[in-house]
PDB file of C-alpha atoms in Angstrom:
ATOM      1  CA  ARG W1390     109.533  79.894 108.168  1.00 59.00           C
ATOM      2  CA  ASP W1391     108.723  78.947 104.732  1.00 59.00           C
ATOM      3  CA  THR W1392     105.750  79.691 102.612  1.00 55.00           C
ATOM      4  CA  HIS W1393     103.800  76.942 104.400  1.00 57.00           C
ATOM      5  CA  ASN W1394     104.540  77.016 108.147  1.00 65.00           C
ATOM      6  CA  VAL W1395     106.673  78.130 110.722  1.00 72.00           C
ATOM      7  CA  ILE W1396     108.598  75.894 113.089  1.00 79.00           C
ATOM      8  CA  LEU W1397     111.216  76.194 115.816  1.00 81.00           C
ATOM      9  CA  THR W1398     114.993  76.303 115.387  1.00 83.00           C
ATOM     10  CA  PRO W1399     116.675  74.182 117.904  1.00 83.00           C
ATOM     11  CA  ASP W1400     117.578  77.216 119.740  1.00 81.00           C
ATOM     12  CA  GLY W1401     113.958  78.210 119.464  1.00 79.00           C
ATOM     13  CA  GLU W1402     113.086  74.735 121.279  1.00 79.00           C
ATOM     14  CA  LYS W1403     115.845  75.416 123.992  1.00 81.00           C
ATOM     15  CA  PHE W1404     114.117  78.891 124.429  1.00 81.00           C
ATOM     16  CA  CYS W1405     110.784  77.483 124.822  1.00 77.00           C
ATOM     17  CA  LYS W1406     112.001  74.773 127.277  1.00 79.00           C
ATOM     18  CA  CYS W1407     113.526  77.554 129.629  1.00 79.00           C
ATOM     19  CA  GLY W1408     110.480  79.851 129.103  1.00 71.00           C
ATOM     20  CA  ARG W1409     108.000  77.330 130.664  1.00 73.00           C
ATOM     21  CA  LYS W1410     110.193  77.026 133.615  1.00 72.00           C
ATOM     22  CA  VAL W1411     110.195  80.788 134.083  1.00 67.00           C
ATOM     23  CA  ILE W1412     106.357  80.758 133.663  1.00 65.00           C
ATOM     24  CA  GLU W1413     105.917  77.980 136.298  1.00 61.00           C
ATOM     25  CA  ALA W1414     108.145  79.748 138.648  1.00 64.00           C
ATOM     26  CA  ILE W1415     106.235  82.881 138.282  1.00 59.00           C
ATOM     27  CA  ASP W1416     102.971  81.245 138.827  1.00 57.00           C
ATOM     28  CA  ASP W1417     104.678  79.833 142.099  1.00 57.00           C
ATOM     29  CA  LEU W1418     105.356  83.354 143.284  1.00 53.00           C
ATOM     30  CA  MET W1419     102.121  84.764 142.649  1.00 52.00           C
ATOM     31  CA  ALA W1420     100.315  81.696 144.268  1.00 50.00           C
ATOM     32  CA  SER W1421     102.354  82.449 147.287  1.00 54.00           C
ATOM     33  CA  PHE W1422     101.429  85.723 147.409  1.00 48.00           C
ATOM     34  CA  GLY W1423      97.633  85.255 146.760  1.00 47.00           C
ATOM     35  CA  GLN W1424      97.684  86.186 143.206  1.00 50.00           C
ATOM     36  CA  ASN W1425      95.832  84.668 140.405  1.00 50.00           C
ATOM     37  CA  THR W1426      98.361  82.113 138.377  1.00 50.00           C
ATOM     38  CA  ALA W1427      98.141  81.677 134.588  1.00 52.00           C
ATOM     39  CA  ASP W1428      95.811  78.726 135.065  1.00 54.00           C
ATOM     40  CA  ASP W1429      93.315  80.812 137.124  1.00 64.00           C
ATOM     41  CA  LYS W1430      92.984  83.372 134.420  1.00 79.00           C
ATOM     42  CA  ALA W1431      90.231  83.917 132.025  1.00 88.00           C
ATOM     43  CA  ILE W1432      91.306  83.134 128.400  1.00 92.00           C
ATOM     44  CA  LEU W1433      89.748  84.958 125.534  1.00 96.00           C
ATOM     45  CA  HIS W1434      90.135  83.560 122.021  1.00 97.00           C
ATOM     46  CA  ILE W1435      89.809  86.358 119.505  1.00 97.00           C
ATOM     47  CA  GLY W1436      89.711  85.797 115.737  1.00 97.00           C
ATOM     48  CA  VAL W1437      90.933  88.961 113.701  1.00 96.00           C
ATOM     49  CA  TYR W1438      91.530  90.244 110.133  1.00 93.00           C
ATOM     50  CA  THR W1439      94.809  89.990 108.326  1.00 88.00           C
ATOM     51  CA  PHE W1440      96.003  93.584 108.722  1.00 89.00           C
ATOM     52  CA  TYR W1441      94.823  93.924 112.357  1.00 91.00           C
ATOM     53  CA  LYS W1442      98.194  94.991 113.382  1.00 89.00           C
ATOM     54  CA  ALA W1443      98.583  97.864 111.098  1.00 87.00           C
ATOM     55  CA  THR W1444      95.038  99.301 111.778  1.00 87.00           C
ATOM     56  CA  GLY W1445      95.882  99.632 115.518  1.00 87.00           C
ATOM     57  CA  LEU W1446      93.894  96.717 116.658  1.00 92.00           C
ATOM     58  CA  ALA W1447      96.564  94.604 118.419  1.00 92.00           C
ATOM     59  CA  LYS W1448      97.475  97.883 120.291  1.00 91.00           C
ATOM     60  CA  ARG W1449      93.933  98.005 121.677  1.00 90.00           C
ATOM     61  CA  ILE W1450      93.683  94.193 122.502  1.00 93.00           C
ATOM     62  CA  THR W1451      97.206  94.641 124.357  1.00 92.00           C
ATOM     63  CA  ARG W1452      95.702  97.679 126.195  1.00 91.00           C
ATOM     64  CA  PHE W1453      93.004  95.474 127.323  1.00 92.00           C
ATOM     65  CA  ILE W1454      95.424  92.556 128.607  1.00 90.00           C
ATOM     66  CA  MET W1455      97.396  95.515 130.388  1.00 90.00           C
ATOM     67  CA  ASP W1456      94.154  96.788 132.155  1.00 90.00           C
ATOM     68  CA  ASN W1457      92.983  93.322 133.044  1.00 88.00           C
ATOM     69  CA  ALA W1458      95.565  91.229 134.625  1.00 82.00           C
ATOM     70  CA  ASN W1459      93.458  88.180 135.027  1.00 85.00           C
ATOM     71  CA  THR W1460      92.536  87.771 131.699  1.00 90.00           C
ATOM     72  CA  ILE W1461      94.467  86.173 128.839  1.00 90.00           C
ATOM     73  CA  CYS W1462      93.970  86.875 124.900  1.00 92.00           C
ATOM     74  CA  ASN W1463      94.776  84.306 122.660  1.00 94.00           C
ATOM     75  CA  VAL W1464      94.771  86.083 119.082  1.00 95.00           C
ATOM     76  CA  LYS W1465      94.337  84.230 115.644  1.00 93.00           C
ATOM     77  CA  ILE W1466      94.060  85.646 112.162  1.00 92.00           C
ATOM     78  CA  VAL W1467      90.892  83.955 110.646  1.00 92.00           C
ATOM     79  CA  ASP W1468      89.004  83.973 107.599  1.00 91.00           C
ATOM     80  CA  ASN W1469      85.304  85.150 107.950  1.00 95.00           C
ATOM     81  CA  TYR W1470      84.158  81.559 107.170  1.00 94.00           C
ATOM     82  CA  ALA W1471      86.346  80.229 109.868  1.00 94.00           C
ATOM     83  CA  ALA W1472      85.459  82.920 112.237  1.00 96.00           C
ATOM     84  CA  TYR W1473      81.842  82.054 111.969  1.00 97.00           C
ATOM     85  CA  ASP W1474      82.337  78.186 112.321  1.00 96.00           C
ATOM     86  CA  MET W1475      84.909  78.663 115.220  1.00 97.00           C
ATOM     87  CA  LEU W1476      82.271  81.088 117.107  1.00 97.00           C
ATOM     88  CA  LYS W1477      79.634  78.285 116.626  1.00 96.00           C
ATOM     89  CA  ASN W1478      81.679  75.549 117.914  1.00 95.00           C
ATOM     90  CA  GLY W1479      83.033  77.781 120.877  1.00 95.00           C
ATOM     91  CA  GLU W1480      86.908  77.736 119.654  1.00 96.00           C
ATOM     92  CA  LEU W1481      86.494  81.479 119.419  1.00 97.00           C
ATOM     93  CA  THR W1482      85.038  83.952 122.001  1.00 97.00           C
ATOM     94  CA  PHE W1483      84.907  86.988 119.420  1.00 98.00           C
ATOM     95  CA  ALA W1484      85.706  87.766 116.247  1.00 98.00           C
ATOM     96  CA  ILE W1485      86.680  91.059 114.834  1.00 97.00           C
ATOM     97  CA  ILE W1486      85.834  90.893 110.964  1.00 96.00           C
ATOM     98  CA  LYS W1487      85.405  93.282 107.863  1.00 94.00           C
ATOM     99  CA  SER W1488      82.602  92.444 105.673  1.00 93.00           C
ATOM    100  CA  ARG W1489      80.158  93.895 103.224  1.00 90.00           C
ATOM    101  CA  PRO W1490      76.741  94.153 105.200  1.00 92.00           C
ATOM    102  CA  LYS W1491      75.028  91.496 102.777  1.00 91.00           C
ATOM    103  CA  TYR W1492      77.388  88.597 103.972  1.00 92.00           C
ATOM    104  CA  ILE W1493      77.118  88.933 107.781  1.00 93.00           C
ATOM    105  CA  LYS W1494      75.033  86.242 109.533  1.00 94.00           C
ATOM    106  CA  ARG W1495      72.665  87.961 112.021  1.00 92.00           C
ATOM    107  CA  ARG W1496      70.316  85.138 112.817  1.00 93.00           C
ATOM    108  CA  GLU W1497      72.798  83.224 115.035  1.00 95.00           C
ATOM    109  CA  PHE W1498      75.584  85.801 115.783  1.00 97.00           C
ATOM    110  CA  GLU W1499      75.701  89.259 117.731  1.00 97.00           C
ATOM    111  CA  HIS W1500      77.273  92.086 115.393  1.00 97.00           C
ATOM    112  CA  ILE W1501      78.430  95.059 117.080  1.00 96.00           C
ATOM    113  CA  GLU W1502      79.347  97.621 114.558  1.00 95.00           C
ATOM    114  CA  LEU W1503      82.888  99.398 114.990  1.00 94.00           C
ATOM    115  CA  VAL W1504      83.487 101.201 111.719  1.00 92.00           C
ATOM    116  CA  ARG W1505      80.581 101.860 109.238  1.00 89.00           C
ATOM    117  CA  ASP W1506      81.941 104.333 106.705  1.00 86.00           C
ATOM    118  CA  ASP W1507      84.940 102.242 105.219  1.00 93.00           C
ATOM    119  CA  ILE W1508      85.165 101.692 101.447  1.00 93.00           C
ATOM    120  CA  LEU W1509      87.175  99.358  99.109  1.00 92.00           C
ATOM    121  CA  THR W1510      90.434 100.710  97.902  1.00 94.00           C
ATOM    122  CA  VAL W1511      93.293  99.035  95.719  1.00 94.00           C
ATOM    123  CA  LEU W1512      96.693  98.940  97.363  1.00 93.00           C
ATOM    124  CA  THR W1513      99.172  98.956  94.787  1.00 94.00           C
ATOM    125  CA  SER W1514     103.026  99.960  94.348  1.00 95.00           C
ATOM    126  CA  ALA W1515     103.719 103.633  93.869  1.00 94.00           C
ATOM    127  CA  ASP W1516     105.681 102.596  90.792  1.00 93.00           C
ATOM    128  CA  SER W1517     102.533 101.158  89.121  1.00 91.00           C
ATOM    129  CA  GLU W1518     100.821 102.906  86.172  1.00 90.00           C
ATOM    130  CA  TYR W1519      97.700 103.454  88.377  1.00 89.00           C
ATOM    131  CA  ALA W1520      99.698 105.177  91.113  1.00 91.00           C
ATOM    132  CA  SER W1521      98.722 108.723  90.219  1.00 91.00           C
ATOM    133  CA  MET W1522      95.049 108.098  89.585  1.00 93.00           C
ATOM    134  CA  ASP W1523      92.813 109.590  92.285  1.00 93.00           C
ATOM    135  CA  HIS W1524      90.164 106.668  91.634  1.00 94.00           C
ATOM    136  CA  ILE W1525      89.831 103.297  89.780  1.00 93.00           C
ATOM    137  CA  ASN W1526      86.787 102.352  88.307  1.00 93.00           C
ATOM    138  CA  LEU W1527      85.362  98.812  88.908  1.00 90.00           C
ATOM    139  CA  SER W1528      85.504  98.072  85.159  1.00 88.00           C
ATOM    140  CA  GLU W1529      89.281  98.403  85.524  1.00 89.00           C
ATOM    141  CA  LEU W1530      89.953  95.919  88.152  1.00 88.00           C
ATOM    142  CA  GLY W1531      90.345  93.175  85.648  1.00 87.00           C
ATOM    143  CA  THR W1532      93.760  94.855  84.453  1.00 88.00           C
ATOM    144  CA  LEU W1533      95.173  94.411  88.021  1.00 87.00           C
ATOM    145  CA  GLN W1534      97.243  91.274  89.155  1.00 86.00           C
ATOM    146  CA  LEU W1535      95.962  90.766  92.587  1.00 85.00           C
ATOM    147  CA  THR W1536      96.723  88.825  95.880  1.00 83.00           C
ATOM    148  CA  THR W1537      93.446  87.335  97.483  1.00 83.00           C
ATOM    149  CA  GLY W1538      92.637  84.666  99.918  1.00 78.00           C
ATOM    150  CA  HIS W1539      92.810  80.848  98.879  1.00 81.00           C
ATOM    151  CA  LYS W1540      89.983  79.512  96.930  1.00 81.00           C
ATOM    152  CA  ASN W1541      86.657  79.188  99.192  1.00 82.00           C
ATOM    153  CA  SER W1542      87.934  81.698 101.468  1.00 86.00           C
ATOM    154  CA  HIS W1543      85.572  84.639 101.849  1.00 89.00           C
ATOM    155  CA  ILE W1544      88.035  87.164 100.652  1.00 85.00           C
ATOM    156  CA  TYR W1545      88.348  84.973  97.301  1.00 86.00           C
ATOM    157  CA  ASN W1546      84.552  84.260  96.882  1.00 89.00           C
ATOM    158  CA  GLU W1547      83.404  87.818  97.654  1.00 87.00           C
ATOM    159  CA  MET W1548      86.070  89.469  95.380  1.00 86.00           C
ATOM    160  CA  HIS W1549      85.232  86.636  92.652  1.00 88.00           C
ATOM    161  CA  GLU W1550      81.519  87.813  92.959  1.00 89.00           C
ATOM    162  CA  LEU W1551      82.304  91.405  92.636  1.00 88.00           C
ATOM    163  CA  TYR W1552      84.221  90.644  89.352  1.00 89.00           C
ATOM    164  CA  ASN W1553      81.195  88.559  88.154  1.00 91.00           C
ATOM    165  CA  GLU W1554      79.029  91.085  88.610  1.00 88.00           C
ATOM    166  CA  ASN W1555      81.195  93.632  86.597  1.00 88.00           C
ATOM    167  CA  ASN W1556      81.897  90.788  83.891  1.00 92.00           C
ATOM    168  CA  LEU W1557      85.498  90.858  84.912  1.00 90.00           C
ATOM    169  CA  GLU W1558      88.195  88.414  84.737  1.00 89.00           C
ATOM    170  CA  MET W1559      90.228  87.895  88.080  1.00 87.00           C
ATOM    171  CA  ASN W1560      93.996  87.721  87.538  1.00 84.00           C
ATOM    172  CA  ILE W1561      95.493  86.222  90.644  1.00 81.00           C
ATOM    173  CA  ALA W1562      99.060  86.558  91.156  1.00 75.00           C
ATOM    174  CA  PHE W1563      99.190  85.088  94.632  1.00 68.00           C
ATOM    175  CA  SER W1564      96.784  83.274  97.089  1.00 67.00           C
ATOM    176  CA  THR W1565      97.661  84.267 100.600  1.00 66.00           C
ATOM    177  CA  MET W1566      96.371  86.571 103.361  1.00 63.00           C
ATOM    178  CA  GLU W1567      97.963  84.901 106.433  1.00 68.00           C
ATOM    179  CA  ASP W1568     101.326  86.784 106.093  1.00 74.00           C
ATOM    180  CA  SER W1569     100.664  90.548 105.978  1.00 80.00           C
ATOM    181  CA  ASP W1570     104.401  91.464 106.139  1.00 83.00           C
ATOM    182  CA  MET W1571     104.924  89.341 102.945  1.00 84.00           C
ATOM    183  CA  MET W1572     102.011  91.074 101.289  1.00 85.00           C
ATOM    184  CA  VAL W1573     103.292  94.406 102.016  1.00 87.00           C
ATOM    185  CA  ASP W1574     106.712  93.514 100.362  1.00 89.00           C
ATOM    186  CA  LEU W1575     105.153  91.882  97.403  1.00 87.00           C
ATOM    187  CA  ILE W1576     102.959  95.291  96.871  1.00 90.00           C
ATOM    188  CA  SER W1577     105.766  97.678  97.322  1.00 91.00           C
ATOM    189  CA  GLN W1578     107.928  95.840  95.044  1.00 91.00           C
ATOM    190  CA  GLY W1579     105.552  95.712  92.220  1.00 90.00           C
ATOM    191  CA  PHE W1580     104.661  92.026  92.151  1.00 89.00           C
ATOM    192  CA  THR W1581     101.096  92.433  92.921  1.00 89.00           C
ATOM    193  CA  SER W1582      98.296  94.512  94.309  1.00 90.00           C
ATOM    194  CA  THR W1583      95.398  93.900  96.595  1.00 90.00           C
ATOM    195  CA  LEU W1584      92.070  95.146  97.583  1.00 89.00           C
ATOM    196  CA  ALA W1585      91.753  96.346 101.154  1.00 90.00           C
ATOM    197  CA  THR W1586      89.413  98.775 102.923  1.00 92.00           C
ATOM    198  CA  ARG W1587      90.240 102.390 103.278  1.00 93.00           C
ATOM    199  CA  SER W1588      91.174 101.978 107.114  1.00 90.00           C
ATOM    200  CA  VAL W1589      93.787  99.263 106.399  1.00 91.00           C
ATOM    201  CA  ALA W1590      95.140 101.029 103.379  1.00 91.00           C
ATOM    202  CA  ASP W1591      95.732 104.468 104.961  1.00 90.00           C
ATOM    203  CA  ALA W1592      97.693 102.539 107.726  1.00 90.00           C
ATOM    204  CA  LEU W1593      99.874 100.852 104.974  1.00 91.00           C
ATOM    205  CA  VAL W1594     100.562 103.640 102.555  1.00 92.00           C
ATOM    206  CA  ASN W1595     104.238 104.680 102.251  1.00 90.00           C
ATOM    207  CA  ASP W1596     106.616 105.739  99.950  1.00 89.00           C
ATOM    208  CA  GLY W1597     106.419 102.385  98.107  1.00 93.00           C
ATOM    209  CA  ILE W1598     102.754 101.988  98.387  1.00 95.00           C
ATOM    210  CA  VAL W1599      99.651 103.966  97.229  1.00 95.00           C
ATOM    211  CA  SER W1600      95.763 103.537  97.977  1.00 95.00           C
ATOM    212  CA  ILE W1601      93.356 104.171  95.405  1.00 96.00           C
ATOM    213  CA  PRO W1602      89.729 104.221  96.092  1.00 95.00           C
ATOM    214  CA  VAL W1603      87.434 101.835  93.728  1.00 94.00           C
ATOM    215  CA  GLU W1604      84.479 103.701  92.273  1.00 94.00           C
ATOM    216  CA  PRO W1605      81.369 103.611  92.639  1.00 93.00           C
ATOM    217  CA  PRO W1606      82.223 103.143  96.598  1.00 92.00           C
ATOM    218  CA  GLN W1607      82.013  99.606  97.928  1.00 90.00           C
ATOM    219  CA  GLU W1608      81.043  99.789 101.436  1.00 91.00           C
ATOM    220  CA  ILE W1609      82.864  97.674 103.912  1.00 93.00           C
ATOM    221  CA  ARG W1610      82.046  97.459 107.741  1.00 94.00           C
ATOM    222  CA  THR W1611      84.063  96.282 110.505  1.00 95.00           C
ATOM    223  CA  TYR W1612      81.989  93.983 113.277  1.00 97.00           C
ATOM    224  CA  LEU W1613      82.845  92.755 116.807  1.00 97.00           C
ATOM    225  CA  VAL W1614      80.747  89.225 116.540  1.00 98.00           C
ATOM    226  CA  TYR W1615      79.821  86.439 119.019  1.00 97.00           C
ATOM    227  CA  ASN W1616      77.559  83.585 119.245  1.00 97.00           C
ATOM    228  CA  LYS W1617      74.144  84.733 120.367  1.00 96.00           C
ATOM    229  CA  SER W1618      73.751  81.618 122.181  1.00 94.00           C
ATOM    230  CA  ARG W1619      76.735  82.579 124.412  1.00 93.00           C
ATOM    231  CA  LYS W1620      76.075  83.947 127.870  1.00 93.00           C
ATOM    232  CA  LEU W1621      79.155  86.619 128.149  1.00 94.00           C
ATOM    233  CA  THR W1622      81.167  86.259 131.401  1.00 93.00           C
ATOM    234  CA  GLY W1623      82.560  89.419 133.139  1.00 93.00           C
ATOM    235  CA  PRO W1624      85.751  89.444 131.544  1.00 93.00           C
ATOM    236  CA  GLU W1625      84.084  88.864 128.132  1.00 95.00           C
ATOM    237  CA  LYS W1626      81.708  91.835 128.668  1.00 95.00           C
ATOM    238  CA  ALA W1627      84.711  93.720 129.731  1.00 94.00           C
ATOM    239  CA  PHE W1628      86.509  93.081 126.618  1.00 96.00           C
ATOM    240  CA  ALA W1629      83.481  93.967 124.489  1.00 96.00           C
ATOM    241  CA  GLU W1630      83.205  97.255 126.130  1.00 95.00           C
ATOM    242  CA  HIS W1631      86.639  97.906 125.843  1.00 94.00           C
ATOM    243  CA  ILE W1632      86.769  97.546 121.874  1.00 94.00           C
ATOM    244  CA  LYS W1633      83.417  99.379 121.574  1.00 93.00           C
ATOM    245  CA  ILE W1634      84.783 102.452 123.521  1.00 91.00           C
ATOM    246  CA  LEU W1635      88.219 102.452 121.361  1.00 85.00           C
ATOM    247  CA  TYR W1636      86.088 102.572 118.206  1.00 86.00           C
ATOM    248  CA  ASN W1637      83.686 104.927 119.628  1.00 84.00           C
ATOM    249  CA  ALA W1638      80.982 102.338 118.841  1.00 66.00           C
TER     250      ALA W1638
END
């Protein structure tokens, strides 16, 4: 792994080669007993937000897979812009996104609200000068070094708009939202801060990281999204219901 991509080591290539043989053998075994093979299973392509593992969403998806042996879930971290594009062209079955309500696209896409009462917070180092504050005003955000998404990502553009609305300068330290583990390390070591929803922040706070609510509160909601033109299959309906139940939506 480097800052741009992840590639297999020689040992990893050997492992994958052997792994394919194992999967083929399992498929042959299942076929012999009249069970569905990997080729027969429904495949759901799910787009998720950066910190989906920390909030327990990964466990929710895993539970669905365990309860539905005939379904495979292909999970990918995507920016909201990419999520909408991929839903439109059929690359994604569902996307689970976090967004301010004014940015969602209701005309083309169905949005099932999963989390409503969520707000924006600052995630920063426990050693930061802001760590003891019970809130941080919008007017003070310009003093923070931030990690945000790449330019033209929804995270960057929406953050940029928020800063412009309050006549603030954005002080960007890093532009990456794909590697959540790296972001947590950078924050805890005091190299950067980031804006995150309270539900994400609560899952990441530890001895090295604190969460500070932004005032006035900035509402963020979590949605399960799919293309309105898509006629959901049985497994797809089951996934949507599973996610709604687990979020009490």
